[in-house]
Amino acid sequence: MGITETAEYPLTAEQIEFYRQNGYVRLPDVFTIEELEAARKGVDEAVRLREEISQGNLVDSDYARVFVQMVNLWQASDILRSCVLSAKLASIAKRLSGFSQVRLWHDHALVKMPGDSKPSPWHQDLPYWPHDRSGSLSCWMALDDVTEENGCMWFVPGSHRWGRLEPISLTDPQDIFSLVPEPKEKDFTPVPQPLTAGSCTFHDSLLFHYAGPNRTDRLRRALITIYMEDGTCYTGAPHCVTDSLGLKPGELLQGDLFPVLA
Ligand SMILES: O=C(O)CCC(=O)C(=O)O
């Protein structure tokens, strides 16, 4: 099933400037109701399949207590393909980043299950990715209303300018703030990002971010689409999306798995 492409999302010059200064921006009502329902249906189906495969034991590790992660759902689901390859979202990523073209890096659904839910610790994204440059960015789309109670995102404004630090273990996290060079000169004050379903944030891959545990009895569903600059090359660092591709360090991330979206 395809969903109807909707018009370009109007971004103001202030929103673009806010993104560049702070490393993130919050955008209301980006998905239409139709797009939101499609994304929910696709993610629910993926959760159902994962549950079936795990024979009802979906939350079987500390990692799954942080979130149940399902990567590159656009390849497995026609519904999610339309959501992830959305020209509307990609055009926002292109205008915020200022790149002449953006490619898909990958999508993932991150579902915080109710029950024994753990926070997504403070981290940057880029240290986990085999990208030879910075600037890659994520669209974090809320599929449920998110608040501090069920695990909304938190950002430290401007922290995308503090450099690329070591990756943090998501299950046994180091204090990322202890790794920041010249900490006395920096403001670590975090800002919560509550969102209504269908609204999203875009964040730079070097931005410090966190999400609290889900303390409700409902799922917290988010669909994240990640964009990189066209021309980004593979560094050779391990990653589940690239490990099986036989790429050599220095090769372009391109081709059908990494389509140009805007
Ligand atoms: O949704 C979460 O709990 C964390 C999300 C995150 O770290 C990301 O989108 O980069």
Coordinates of C-alpha atoms and ligand atoms in Angstrom, one line a residue:
M1 CA 0.0 0.0 0.0
G2 CA 1.4 3.4 -0.9
I3 CA 0.5 6.6 0.9
T4 CA -0.2 9.9 -0.9
E5 CA 2.8 12.1 -0.9
T6 CA 1.9 15.4 0.7
A7 CA 3.3 18.9 0.1
E8 CA 6.7 20.1 1.1
Y9 CA 6.8 20.9 4.9
P10 CA 7.3 24.7 5.3
L11 CA 10.5 25.3 7.2
T12 CA 11.2 28.9 8.3
A13 CA 14.7 30.5 8.2
E14 CA 14.5 30.7 12.0
Q15 CA 13.9 26.9 12.3
I16 CA 16.9 26.2 10.0
E17 CA 19.1 28.6 12.0
F18 CA 17.9 27.0 15.3
Y19 CA 18.9 23.6 14.0
R20 CA 22.3 24.8 13.0
Q21 CA 22.9 26.6 16.3
N22 CA 21.5 24.0 18.7
G23 CA 21.9 20.8 16.7
Y24 CA 18.2 19.9 16.7
V25 CA 14.8 21.3 15.9
R26 CA 11.3 20.3 16.9
L27 CA 8.7 20.2 14.1
P28 CA 5.0 19.9 14.8
D29 CA 2.6 17.9 12.7
V30 CA 4.9 16.6 10.0
F31 CA 3.1 13.4 9.3
T32 CA -0.6 13.6 8.3
I33 CA -3.0 11.3 10.1
E34 CA -2.8 9.0 7.1
E35 CA 1.0 8.8 7.3
L36 CA 0.9 8.3 11.0
E37 CA -1.6 5.5 10.8
A38 CA 0.5 3.8 8.1
A39 CA 3.7 4.1 10.2
R40 CA 1.9 2.7 13.3
K41 CA 0.5 -0.2 11.3
G42 CA 4.0 -1.0 9.9
V43 CA 5.8 -0.8 13.2
D44 CA 3.1 -2.8 15.0
E45 CA 3.4 -5.5 12.4
A46 CA 7.2 -5.5 12.9
V47 CA 6.8 -5.8 16.6
R48 CA 4.3 -8.7 16.2
L49 CA 6.7 -10.5 13.9
R50 CA 9.6 -10.0 16.4
E51 CA 7.4 -11.2 19.2
E52 CA 6.6 -14.3 17.2
I53 CA 10.2 -15.0 16.4
S54 CA 11.2 -14.5 20.1
Q55 CA 8.3 -16.8 21.1
G56 CA 6.7 -14.2 23.3
N57 CA 10.0 -13.2 24.9
L58 CA 10.5 -9.9 23.2
V59 CA 12.3 -8.2 26.2
D60 CA 15.0 -10.8 26.6
S61 CA 18.0 -8.6 27.3
D62 CA 19.2 -5.4 28.9
Y63 CA 19.3 -3.9 25.4
A64 CA 15.7 -4.7 24.8
R65 CA 14.8 -3.1 28.1
V66 CA 16.3 0.1 26.7
F67 CA 14.4 -0.4 23.4
V68 CA 13.4 -3.0 21.0
Q69 CA 15.2 -2.0 17.8
M70 CA 14.3 -3.0 14.3
V71 CA 16.6 -1.8 11.5
N72 CA 15.8 -1.1 7.8
L73 CA 12.1 -1.8 8.0
W74 CA 11.7 0.0 4.7
Q75 CA 13.1 -3.1 3.0
A76 CA 10.6 -5.5 4.7
S77 CA 7.4 -3.5 4.6
D78 CA 5.7 -1.6 1.8
I79 CA 3.9 0.6 4.2
L80 CA 7.0 1.7 6.0
R81 CA 8.9 2.0 2.7
S82 CA 6.6 5.0 1.8
C83 CA 7.1 6.5 5.3
V84 CA 10.9 6.1 5.3
L85 CA 11.5 7.1 1.7
S86 CA 9.2 10.1 2.1
A87 CA 10.3 13.1 0.0
K88 CA 8.8 15.4 2.5
L89 CA 11.0 14.2 5.3
A90 CA 14.1 14.0 3.1
S91 CA 13.6 17.6 1.9
I92 CA 13.5 18.8 5.6
A93 CA 16.8 16.9 6.2
K94 CA 18.3 18.5 3.1
R95 CA 17.3 22.0 4.0
L96 CA 18.4 21.7 7.6
S97 CA 21.8 20.1 6.8
G98 CA 22.4 22.3 3.8
F99 CA 23.8 19.3 1.9
S100 CA 23.3 19.4 -1.9
Q101 CA 21.9 15.8 -1.8
V102 CA 20.9 13.5 1.1
R103 CA 21.0 9.7 1.0
L104 CA 19.2 7.3 3.4
W105 CA 21.7 5.8 5.9
H106 CA 19.1 3.5 7.5
D107 CA 15.8 3.6 9.4
H108 CA 15.0 2.0 12.7
A109 CA 11.9 1.6 14.9
L110 CA 12.7 2.1 18.6
V111 CA 10.0 0.8 20.8
K112 CA 10.2 1.2 24.5
M113 CA 8.2 -1.5 26.1
P114 CA 6.2 -1.0 29.3
G115 CA 7.4 -2.9 32.3
D116 CA 11.0 -3.0 33.2
S117 CA 12.0 -0.1 31.0
K118 CA 15.5 1.4 31.0
P119 CA 16.6 4.9 29.8
S120 CA 18.4 5.3 26.5
P121 CA 21.6 6.6 28.0
W122 CA 23.2 9.9 26.9
H123 CA 25.1 9.3 23.7
Q124 CA 26.0 10.7 20.3
D125 CA 25.1 8.7 17.2
L126 CA 28.0 9.2 14.9
P127 CA 30.5 7.2 17.0
Y128 CA 28.5 4.0 16.2
W129 CA 28.4 4.7 12.4
P130 CA 31.0 3.9 9.8
H131 CA 30.8 7.4 8.3
D132 CA 33.9 9.4 7.3
R133 CA 32.3 12.7 8.0
S134 CA 29.9 14.5 10.4
G135 CA 26.5 16.1 9.5
S136 CA 24.4 12.9 9.3
L137 CA 21.1 13.6 10.9
S138 CA 18.1 11.7 12.3
C139 CA 14.4 12.4 12.0
W140 CA 12.8 11.0 15.2
M141 CA 9.1 10.6 14.5
A142 CA 6.8 10.1 17.4
L143 CA 4.2 7.5 16.7
D144 CA 2.7 8.0 20.1
D145 CA 2.4 11.2 22.1
V146 CA 5.7 11.3 24.1
T147 CA 6.3 12.9 27.4
E148 CA 8.8 12.6 30.2
E149 CA 6.7 9.8 31.6
N150 CA 7.0 7.5 28.6
G151 CA 10.5 8.2 27.3
C152 CA 10.6 11.4 25.2
M153 CA 14.0 12.5 23.9
W154 CA 16.2 15.1 25.7
F155 CA 18.9 17.1 24.0
V156 CA 21.8 19.3 25.2
P157 CA 21.6 22.3 22.9
G158 CA 24.9 23.1 21.1
S159 CA 26.6 19.8 22.1
H160 CA 27.0 18.8 18.4
R161 CA 29.9 21.2 18.4
W162 CA 31.8 19.3 21.2
G163 CA 33.5 16.8 18.8
R164 CA 33.2 13.1 18.2
L165 CA 33.7 11.1 21.4
E166 CA 34.0 7.4 22.0
P167 CA 30.8 5.3 21.6
I168 CA 28.9 4.7 24.9
S169 CA 27.6 1.3 25.9
L170 CA 23.8 1.5 25.8
T171 CA 23.5 -1.2 28.5
D172 CA 26.5 -0.3 30.8
P173 CA 26.8 3.4 30.0
Q174 CA 29.8 5.6 30.8
D175 CA 29.0 9.2 31.8
I176 CA 29.4 10.9 28.5
F177 CA 29.6 14.3 30.2
S178 CA 32.9 13.2 31.9
L179 CA 34.4 12.8 28.4
V180 CA 33.7 16.3 27.3
P181 CA 36.9 18.4 26.8
E182 CA 37.0 21.7 28.8
P183 CA 33.7 21.0 30.6
K184 CA 33.8 24.2 32.6
E185 CA 33.2 26.3 29.5
K186 CA 30.1 24.3 28.5
D187 CA 26.5 24.3 29.4
F188 CA 25.2 20.7 30.0
T189 CA 21.6 21.7 30.7
P190 CA 19.3 19.2 29.0
V191 CA 16.0 20.1 27.4
P192 CA 13.1 17.6 27.1
Q193 CA 11.4 17.2 23.8
P194 CA 7.7 16.2 24.4
L195 CA 5.9 15.6 21.1
T196 CA 2.5 14.8 19.9
A197 CA 2.2 11.8 17.6
G198 CA 3.1 12.7 14.0
S199 CA 5.5 15.5 15.2
C200 CA 9.2 14.9 15.1
T201 CA 12.6 16.2 16.0
F202 CA 15.6 16.3 13.7
H203 CA 19.0 16.0 15.5
D204 CA 22.6 16.1 14.4
S205 CA 24.5 12.9 14.8
L206 CA 27.0 14.5 17.2
L207 CA 24.3 16.0 19.5
F208 CA 24.2 14.6 23.0
H209 CA 20.8 12.9 23.5
Y210 CA 18.9 10.7 25.9
A211 CA 15.4 9.3 26.4
G212 CA 14.0 8.3 29.8
P213 CA 12.4 4.9 30.6
N214 CA 8.8 4.2 29.7
R215 CA 6.8 4.3 32.9
T216 CA 3.4 3.8 31.4
D217 CA 1.6 0.6 30.5
R218 CA 1.6 1.4 26.8
L219 CA 4.3 1.1 24.0
R220 CA 6.4 4.1 23.2
R221 CA 6.8 3.8 19.4
A222 CA 9.2 6.0 17.4
L223 CA 10.2 5.6 13.7
I224 CA 13.7 7.1 13.0
T225 CA 15.0 7.9 9.5
I226 CA 18.6 8.7 9.2
Y227 CA 20.2 10.8 6.4
M228 CA 23.8 11.2 5.3
E229 CA 25.4 13.5 2.9
D230 CA 25.7 12.2 -0.6
G231 CA 29.4 11.3 -0.9
T232 CA 29.8 9.9 2.6
C233 CA 32.4 7.1 2.5
Y234 CA 32.6 3.9 4.6
T235 CA 35.3 3.9 7.3
G236 CA 35.4 0.1 8.0
A237 CA 33.9 0.4 11.5
P238 CA 31.5 -2.5 12.3
H239 CA 27.8 -1.8 11.8
C240 CA 24.9 -4.2 11.3
V241 CA 23.8 -2.4 8.1
T242 CA 27.3 -2.6 6.4
D243 CA 28.9 -5.7 7.9
S244 CA 27.7 -8.1 5.2
L245 CA 28.2 -5.8 2.2
G246 CA 31.9 -6.5 1.6
L247 CA 32.7 -2.8 1.4
K248 CA 36.3 -1.6 1.7
P249 CA 37.2 1.5 3.8
G250 CA 37.0 4.6 1.6
E251 CA 34.3 3.2 -0.6
L252 CA 31.2 5.4 -1.2
L253 CA 28.0 4.5 0.7
Q254 CA 25.8 4.4 -2.4
G255 CA 23.5 2.1 -4.4
D256 CA 20.1 0.6 -3.7
L257 CA 20.5 0.3 0.0
F258 CA 21.4 4.0 0.4
P259 CA 19.2 5.8 -2.1
V260 CA 19.4 9.5 -2.7
L261 CA 16.1 10.8 -1.3
A262 CA 16.4 14.6 -1.9
Ligands
LIG1 O1 14.3 6.6 21.1 C1 15.2 6.5 21.9 O2 15.0 5.9 23.0 C2 16.6 6.9 21.6 C3 16.7 7.4 20.2 C4 18.1 7.7 19.8 O3 19.0 7.5 20.5 C5 18.2 8.1 18.4 O4 17.3 8.3 17.6 O5 19.4 8.4 18.0

